Amino acid sequence: MKTLKPTLFLFALCAMLLTGMKCKKENLTKDDLPPVTQEGKKTFGCIVNGLILIPRTSSSSPPLTAEKGINSYSIKVSSNLSNPGKQRLYLSFKKNASNQIILDCITYYYEKYNGGTDYKICQPFNYELNVNRLDYVNLIFSGTFSVDVPATSNSPAFKITDGRFDVKFPY
């Protein structure tokens, strides 16, 4: 009977730890979006068709990357955790003839269970983009955005709201 008590204690302790612990918050809300900043904090967040998208990954690949070209900029974000589902978003920006930065193309991927599809949509679509900071010296790109993409023959309609980014370019 003496050896049974420590075994029961260890079993009970393991059960409590395993049932009471979670690595990540699974049910994300708008409160989980990062604040709007302009400091190159490497943050991103938005709501796509009601689903929160923030960079989260269980793999070794970075969940948020930013790249700078001559007259173009891009942001790639991924979340491959199970809830609300695997998501990837690629935003492509460019300077237009008036030297203004515009949102040029969007690629969005969502997979709740098995299988998903990439939807790439280039202009025209309705969007609002506010570039809060584009700093070539400190390599910071930050702003807010929202997008309303109508359905096409190749893509369903989708809406992105409450978008915000504060990234730092690698070079």
Coordinates of C-alpha atoms in Angstrom, one line a residue:
M1 CA 0.0 0.0 0.0
K2 CA 2.9 2.3 0.6
T3 CA 4.0 2.2 -3.1
L4 CA 0.4 2.9 -4.3
K5 CA 0.2 6.3 -2.7
P6 CA 3.2 7.9 -4.5
T7 CA 2.0 6.3 -7.8
L8 CA -1.5 7.7 -7.3
F9 CA -0.1 11.1 -6.3
L10 CA 2.1 11.2 -9.5
F11 CA -0.8 10.1 -11.6
A12 CA -3.1 12.8 -10.1
L13 CA -0.4 15.5 -10.5
C14 CA 0.2 14.6 -14.2
A15 CA -3.6 14.6 -14.9
M16 CA -3.9 18.1 -13.4
L17 CA -1.0 19.5 -15.3
L18 CA -2.0 18.0 -18.6
T19 CA -5.7 19.1 -18.4
G20 CA -5.0 22.5 -17.0
M21 CA -2.2 23.6 -19.3
K22 CA -2.5 25.1 -22.8
C23 CA 0.5 26.3 -24.9
K24 CA -1.4 28.9 -26.9
K25 CA -4.7 30.7 -26.5
E26 CA -7.0 29.0 -29.0
N27 CA -10.0 31.3 -29.2
L28 CA -8.7 34.6 -30.4
T29 CA -10.6 37.8 -30.2
K30 CA -10.1 41.3 -31.5
D31 CA -8.3 42.1 -28.3
D32 CA -5.5 39.7 -29.4
L33 CA -4.6 42.0 -32.3
P34 CA -1.4 43.9 -31.7
P35 CA -1.6 47.6 -31.1
V36 CA -1.0 50.0 -34.0
T37 CA 2.7 51.0 -33.7
Q38 CA 5.4 52.7 -35.8
E39 CA 8.6 51.4 -34.3
G40 CA 9.5 48.3 -36.4
K41 CA 8.2 45.9 -33.7
K42 CA 7.6 43.1 -36.2
T43 CA 3.9 42.9 -35.5
F44 CA 0.9 42.1 -37.8
G45 CA -2.8 41.5 -37.3
C46 CA -6.1 41.6 -39.1
I47 CA -9.5 39.9 -39.2
V48 CA -10.3 38.0 -42.4
N49 CA -13.9 37.1 -42.8
G50 CA -14.3 37.2 -39.1
L51 CA -11.2 35.1 -38.3
I52 CA -8.3 36.6 -36.4
L53 CA -5.0 36.4 -38.3
I54 CA -1.8 37.0 -36.3
P55 CA 1.6 35.5 -36.9
R56 CA 1.8 32.1 -35.1
T57 CA 3.5 29.0 -36.2
S58 CA 4.7 25.7 -34.8
S59 CA 7.4 25.3 -37.4
S60 CA 10.8 26.7 -37.7
S61 CA 9.9 29.1 -40.5
P62 CA 9.2 32.7 -39.5
P63 CA 5.5 33.5 -39.3
L64 CA 6.1 37.1 -40.4
T65 CA 8.5 38.4 -43.1
A66 CA 8.8 41.7 -44.9
E67 CA 10.7 42.4 -48.1
K68 CA 11.7 45.6 -49.9
G69 CA 12.3 46.0 -53.6
I70 CA 13.1 49.1 -55.6
N71 CA 9.5 50.4 -55.8
S72 CA 7.8 47.5 -54.1
Y73 CA 7.2 46.1 -50.6
S74 CA 5.7 42.8 -49.4
I75 CA 4.5 41.3 -46.2
K76 CA 4.0 37.6 -45.6
V77 CA 2.2 36.3 -42.6
S78 CA 1.2 32.7 -41.6
S79 CA -0.6 31.0 -38.8
N80 CA -0.5 27.3 -39.0
L81 CA -2.1 26.4 -35.7
S82 CA -5.4 24.5 -35.7
N83 CA -7.8 27.2 -34.4
P84 CA -9.2 29.0 -36.3
G85 CA -7.5 27.2 -39.1
K86 CA -4.3 27.4 -41.1
Q87 CA -4.0 30.8 -42.8
R88 CA -1.5 32.6 -44.9
L89 CA -1.7 36.2 -46.2
Y90 CA 0.7 37.8 -48.7
L91 CA 0.3 41.6 -49.3
S92 CA 2.1 43.2 -52.2
F93 CA 2.5 46.9 -52.3
K94 CA 4.0 49.2 -55.0
K95 CA 4.5 52.8 -55.8
N96 CA 2.1 54.2 -58.5
A97 CA 2.9 56.9 -61.0
S98 CA 2.1 59.5 -58.4
N99 CA 4.7 58.0 -56.1
Q100 CA 2.0 56.9 -53.7
I101 CA 2.1 53.4 -52.1
I102 CA -0.8 51.3 -53.1
L103 CA -1.9 47.7 -52.2
D104 CA -1.4 45.9 -55.5
C105 CA -2.1 42.2 -54.9
I106 CA -3.3 39.9 -52.1
T107 CA -2.9 36.2 -51.8
Y108 CA -5.0 34.5 -49.1
Y109 CA -5.0 30.8 -48.0
Y110 CA -7.3 29.3 -45.5
E111 CA -7.6 25.6 -44.4
K112 CA -9.9 24.5 -41.6
Y113 CA -9.5 20.8 -42.1
N114 CA -7.8 19.0 -45.0
G115 CA -7.1 21.0 -48.1
G116 CA -7.2 24.6 -48.9
T117 CA -6.8 27.0 -51.8
D118 CA -4.6 30.0 -52.5
Y119 CA -6.6 32.9 -53.8
K120 CA -4.5 35.6 -55.5
I121 CA -6.3 38.8 -56.3
C122 CA -4.7 41.9 -58.0
Q123 CA -6.3 45.3 -58.5
P124 CA -9.1 46.3 -58.9
F125 CA -10.5 45.8 -55.4
N126 CA -11.7 48.2 -52.7
Y127 CA -9.2 48.9 -50.0
E128 CA -8.1 51.5 -47.5
L129 CA -4.4 51.8 -46.7
N130 CA -2.8 54.3 -44.3
V131 CA 1.0 54.2 -44.3
N132 CA 1.9 55.6 -40.9
R133 CA 5.7 55.3 -41.5
L134 CA 8.0 54.3 -44.3
D135 CA 11.5 54.9 -43.0
Y136 CA 14.3 54.1 -45.5
V137 CA 17.0 54.8 -42.9
N138 CA 15.7 52.5 -40.1
L139 CA 13.9 50.2 -42.6
I140 CA 10.5 50.5 -40.9
F141 CA 7.2 50.1 -42.7
S142 CA 4.0 50.5 -40.7
G143 CA 0.4 51.2 -41.3
T144 CA -3.3 50.1 -41.2
F145 CA -5.5 48.6 -43.9
S146 CA -8.8 47.1 -44.8
V147 CA -9.8 45.3 -47.9
D148 CA -13.1 44.3 -49.5
V149 CA -12.6 41.8 -52.3
P150 CA -15.6 40.9 -54.4
A151 CA -16.2 37.3 -55.6
T152 CA -14.7 36.4 -59.0
S153 CA -14.8 33.3 -61.1
N154 CA -11.6 32.2 -59.4
S155 CA -12.1 33.5 -55.9
P156 CA -14.8 33.8 -53.3
A157 CA -15.5 37.3 -51.8
F158 CA -13.6 38.1 -48.6
K159 CA -13.2 41.0 -46.3
I160 CA -10.2 42.0 -44.3
T161 CA -10.8 44.5 -41.4
D162 CA -8.7 46.0 -38.6
G163 CA -5.5 45.3 -40.4
R164 CA -2.3 46.7 -38.9
F165 CA 1.4 46.1 -39.5
D166 CA 4.7 47.3 -38.1
V167 CA 7.6 45.5 -39.8
K168 CA 11.3 46.0 -40.3
F169 CA 13.0 45.2 -43.6
P170 CA 16.0 42.9 -43.4
Y171 CA 18.3 45.2 -45.4

